[in-house]
mmCIF file of C-alpha atoms (C1' of nucleotides) in Angstrom:
data_model
loop_
_atom_site.group_PDB
_atom_site.id
_atom_site.type_symbol
_atom_site.label_atom_id
_atom_site.label_comp_id
_atom_site.label_asym_id
_atom_site.label_seq_id
_atom_site.Cartn_x
_atom_site.Cartn_y
_atom_site.Cartn_z
ATOM 1 C CA MET A 289 -12.434 17.291 -8.566
ATOM 2 C CA ALA A 290 -9.338 15.283 -9.110
ATOM 3 C CA SER A 291 -7.721 13.583 -6.183
ATOM 4 C CA HIS A 292 -4.214 12.426 -5.564
ATOM 5 C CA TRP A 293 -3.011 9.032 -4.466
ATOM 6 C CA LEU A 294 0.069 7.029 -3.697
ATOM 7 C CA VAL A 295 0.653 3.427 -4.671
ATOM 8 C CA LYS A 296 3.420 1.173 -3.482
ATOM 9 C CA SER A 297 5.198 -1.462 -5.433
ATOM 10 C CA GLU A 298 8.299 -3.479 -4.869
ATOM 11 C CA PRO A 299 10.528 -2.515 -7.796
ATOM 12 C CA GLU A 300 11.713 -6.085 -8.017
ATOM 13 C CA THR A 301 8.138 -7.063 -8.798
ATOM 14 C CA TYR A 302 7.030 -4.046 -10.792
ATOM 15 C CA SER A 303 8.981 -0.803 -10.960
ATOM 16 C CA PHE A 304 8.130 2.611 -12.356
ATOM 17 C CA GLU A 305 10.564 1.863 -15.170
ATOM 18 C CA ASP A 306 8.496 -1.213 -15.986
ATOM 19 C CA LEU A 307 5.402 0.970 -16.149
ATOM 20 C CA GLN A 308 7.136 3.398 -18.504
ATOM 21 C CA LYS A 309 8.250 0.510 -20.661
ATOM 22 C CA ASP A 310 4.790 -1.047 -20.758
ATOM 23 C CA GLY A 311 2.958 2.219 -21.300
ATOM 24 C CA LYS A 312 0.174 1.092 -18.959
ATOM 25 C CA THR A 313 -0.559 -1.515 -16.359
ATOM 26 C CA VAL A 314 -3.473 -3.072 -14.549
ATOM 27 C CA TRP A 315 -3.057 -2.368 -10.838
ATOM 28 C CA ASP A 316 -4.437 -5.583 -9.455
ATOM 29 C CA GLY A 317 -3.632 -7.958 -6.641
ATOM 30 C CA VAL A 318 -4.651 -5.561 -3.881
ATOM 31 C CA ARG A 319 -6.079 -7.683 -1.063
ATOM 32 C CA ASN A 320 -6.741 -5.153 1.598
ATOM 33 C CA PHE A 321 -10.135 -3.574 2.154
ATOM 34 C CA ALA A 322 -8.850 -0.128 3.036
ATOM 35 C CA ALA A 323 -6.643 -0.050 -0.035
ATOM 36 C CA ALA A 324 -9.439 -1.429 -2.194
ATOM 37 C CA GLY A 325 -11.702 1.352 -0.961
ATOM 38 C CA HIS A 326 -9.196 3.884 -2.201
ATOM 39 C CA LEU A 327 -8.956 2.149 -5.558
ATOM 40 C CA LYS A 328 -12.724 2.438 -5.908
ATOM 41 C CA ALA A 329 -12.548 6.154 -5.200
ATOM 42 C CA MET A 330 -10.064 6.820 -8.010
ATOM 43 C CA LYS A 331 -11.294 8.726 -11.033
ATOM 44 C CA VAL A 332 -9.896 8.838 -14.547
ATOM 45 C CA GLY A 333 -7.276 11.547 -14.668
ATOM 46 C CA ASP A 334 -6.345 11.390 -10.981
ATOM 47 C CA GLN A 335 -2.602 11.605 -10.460
ATOM 48 C CA VAL A 336 -0.774 8.950 -8.507
ATOM 49 C CA LEU A 337 2.619 8.965 -6.832
ATOM 50 C CA PHE A 338 4.565 5.797 -7.509
ATOM 51 C CA TYR A 339 6.503 4.604 -4.471
ATOM 52 C CA HIS A 340 9.108 1.871 -4.414
ATOM 53 C CA SER A 341 8.952 -0.208 -1.251
ATOM 54 C CA GLN A 342 11.735 -2.451 0.075
ATOM 55 C CA GLU A 343 14.247 -1.395 -2.580
ATOM 56 C CA GLY A 344 14.760 2.352 -2.684
ATOM 57 C CA LYS A 345 11.908 3.319 -0.390
ATOM 58 C CA ASP A 346 11.273 6.422 -2.395
ATOM 59 C CA VAL A 347 8.706 8.128 -4.563
ATOM 60 C CA VAL A 348 10.091 7.942 -8.072
ATOM 61 C CA GLY A 349 7.414 8.980 -10.494
ATOM 62 C CA VAL A 350 3.914 10.144 -11.289
ATOM 63 C CA ALA A 351 1.243 8.018 -12.910
ATOM 64 C CA ARG A 352 -2.328 8.686 -13.947
ATOM 65 C CA VAL A 353 -5.529 6.736 -13.555
ATOM 66 C CA ALA A 354 -6.553 5.613 -17.031
ATOM 67 C CA LYS A 355 -9.460 3.373 -16.075
ATOM 68 C CA GLU A 356 -11.574 3.433 -12.955
ATOM 69 C CA ALA A 357 -12.128 0.463 -10.669
ATOM 70 C CA PHE A 358 -13.268 -2.783 -12.263
ATOM 71 C CA PRO A 359 -13.335 -6.324 -10.860
ATOM 72 C CA ASP A 360 -9.863 -7.710 -10.273
ATOM 73 C CA ALA A 361 -9.520 -10.655 -12.652
ATOM 74 C CA THR A 362 -6.962 -12.241 -10.336
ATOM 75 C CA ASP A 363 -9.416 -12.317 -7.424
ATOM 76 C CA ALA A 364 -11.675 -15.381 -7.320
ATOM 77 C CA THR A 365 -13.929 -13.977 -4.617
ATOM 78 C CA GLY A 366 -14.946 -10.960 -6.664
ATOM 79 C CA LYS A 367 -14.507 -8.698 -3.671
ATOM 80 C CA PHE A 368 -11.519 -6.765 -4.906
ATOM 81 C CA VAL A 369 -10.979 -4.349 -7.738
ATOM 82 C CA ALA A 370 -8.215 -3.116 -9.991
ATOM 83 C CA VAL A 371 -7.546 0.110 -11.878
ATOM 84 C CA GLU A 372 -5.458 0.868 -14.925
ATOM 85 C CA LEU A 373 -2.490 3.220 -14.618
ATOM 86 C CA THR A 374 -0.380 4.943 -17.238
ATOM 87 C CA PRO A 375 2.993 6.621 -16.625
ATOM 88 C CA VAL A 376 3.157 10.409 -16.647
ATOM 89 C CA ARG A 377 6.720 11.319 -15.790
ATOM 90 C CA LYS A 378 9.684 10.352 -13.726
ATOM 91 C CA LEU A 379 10.536 12.829 -10.995
ATOM 92 C CA PRO A 380 13.761 14.861 -11.322
ATOM 93 C CA ARG A 381 14.761 13.584 -7.888
ATOM 94 C CA SER A 382 13.228 10.747 -5.957
ATOM 95 C CA VAL A 383 11.812 11.563 -2.540
ATOM 96 C CA THR A 384 12.831 9.047 0.091
ATOM 97 C CA LEU A 385 10.808 7.783 2.995
ATOM 98 C CA ALA A 386 13.385 9.297 5.343
ATOM 99 C CA ASP A 387 12.916 12.695 3.683
ATOM 100 C CA MET A 388 9.155 12.460 4.013
ATOM 101 C CA LYS A 389 9.387 11.439 7.660
ATOM 102 C CA ALA A 390 11.670 14.398 8.305
ATOM 103 C CA THR A 391 9.177 16.844 6.799
ATOM 104 C CA PRO A 392 6.658 18.233 9.301
ATOM 105 C CA ALA A 393 4.183 19.132 6.532
ATOM 106 C CA LEU A 394 3.933 15.437 5.704
ATOM 107 C CA SER A 395 3.559 14.074 9.203
ATOM 108 C CA ASP A 396 -0.124 13.329 8.647
ATOM 109 C CA MET A 397 0.355 11.479 5.385
ATOM 110 C CA ALA A 398 -1.683 8.293 5.285
ATOM 111 C CA MET A 399 1.249 6.213 4.117
ATOM 112 C CA LEU A 400 3.444 7.416 6.970
ATOM 113 C CA ARG A 401 0.804 6.860 9.598
ATOM 114 C CA GLN A 402 -0.019 3.419 8.271
ATOM 115 C CA GLY A 403 3.031 1.939 6.701
ATOM 116 C CA ARG A 404 1.523 -1.204 5.323
ATOM 117 C CA LEU A 405 -1.235 0.457 3.359
ATOM 118 C CA SER A 406 -0.435 -0.164 -0.293
ATOM 119 C CA VAL A 407 -2.811 2.431 -1.739
ATOM 120 C CA SER A 408 -3.355 5.676 0.122
ATOM 121 C CA PRO A 409 -4.761 9.150 -0.437
ATOM 122 C CA VAL A 410 -2.497 12.195 -0.733
ATOM 123 C CA SER A 411 -3.842 15.656 0.069
ATOM 124 C CA ASP A 412 -3.319 18.572 -2.283
ATOM 125 C CA ALA A 413 -0.882 20.142 0.184
ATOM 126 C CA GLU A 414 1.087 16.911 0.563
ATOM 127 C CA TRP A 415 1.150 16.483 -3.187
ATOM 128 C CA ALA A 416 2.584 19.959 -3.703
ATOM 129 C CA THR A 417 5.143 19.428 -0.955
ATOM 130 C CA ILE A 418 6.397 16.153 -2.382
ATOM 131 C CA LEU A 419 6.685 17.493 -5.935
ATOM 132 C CA LYS A 420 8.664 20.428 -4.616
ATOM 133 C CA MET A 421 10.957 18.061 -2.713
ATOM 134 C CA ALA A 422 11.384 16.131 -5.947
ATOM 135 C CA GLY A 423 12.773 19.212 -7.633
ATOM 136 C CA GLU A 424 9.721 20.225 -9.673
ATOM 137 C "C1'" DG B 1 -20.459 -10.756 16.912
ATOM 138 C "C1'" DC B 2 -16.196 -11.051 19.490
ATOM 139 C "C1'" DC B 3 -11.554 -12.321 20.069
ATOM 140 C "C1'" DA B 4 -7.371 -14.931 19.533
ATOM 141 C "C1'" DA B 5 -4.275 -16.860 16.208
ATOM 142 C "C1'" DC B 6 -2.062 -16.424 12.094
ATOM 143 C "C1'" DG B 7 -0.011 -14.461 7.931
ATOM 144 C "C1'" DT B 8 1.840 -10.713 5.409
ATOM 145 C "C1'" DT B 9 4.053 -6.428 4.723
ATOM 146 C "C1'" DG B 10 7.685 -3.377 5.126
ATOM 147 C "C1'" DG B 11 11.195 -0.769 7.716
ATOM 148 C "C1'" DC B 12 15.515 -1.207 9.900
ATOM 149 C "C1'" DG C 278 17.265 -11.589 8.514
ATOM 150 C "C1'" DC C 279 14.582 -9.882 12.267
ATOM 151 C "C1'" DC C 280 10.870 -7.750 14.337
ATOM 152 C "C1'" DA C 281 6.827 -4.846 14.804
ATOM 153 C "C1'" DA C 282 2.416 -3.456 13.052
ATOM 154 C "C1'" DC C 283 -1.730 -4.510 11.316
ATOM 155 C "C1'" DG C 284 -5.383 -6.825 8.672
ATOM 156 C "C1'" DT C 285 -7.779 -11.094 7.961
ATOM 157 C "C1'" DT C 286 -9.564 -15.478 9.221
ATOM 158 C "C1'" DG C 287 -11.814 -18.859 11.864
ATOM 159 C "C1'" DG C 288 -13.567 -20.773 16.148
ATOM 160 C "C1'" DC C 289 -16.676 -20.140 19.699
#
DNA sequence: GCCAACGTTGGC
DNA sequence: GCCAACGTTGGC
């Protein structure tokens, strides 16, 4: 059963456009146990919302898990993992943080309840709501 | 094993 | 640029 997720990235560091240009990317550098736990739970084929933090503060695109969790090569301790993501599509309209906060159906979203979490789960209902808000 | 201090993230 | 929230680290 496929799950849905949301990952955050500062577009200045790595934007959705960068992912589309690269064709794929290794999602490493996560140094938070809760987020790492979510990375480990990802399965190939799971869909992932791509959120731009700091600049934009909006969900801009959809990506897909291409490779399940493997040791993060940038982590010397060996405690953290990375996954590989590929771009799926850019959303017709981005969905801003303000829009999500203003939507009662999304009030329980993990990313809203815990702002600093860089990788978080998205329920099927939340997923459908956000895609609809994005004009799909 | 607990708790205080510190560092980092991210929204405003 | 500031401030709040939260996770991690290190001392006891």
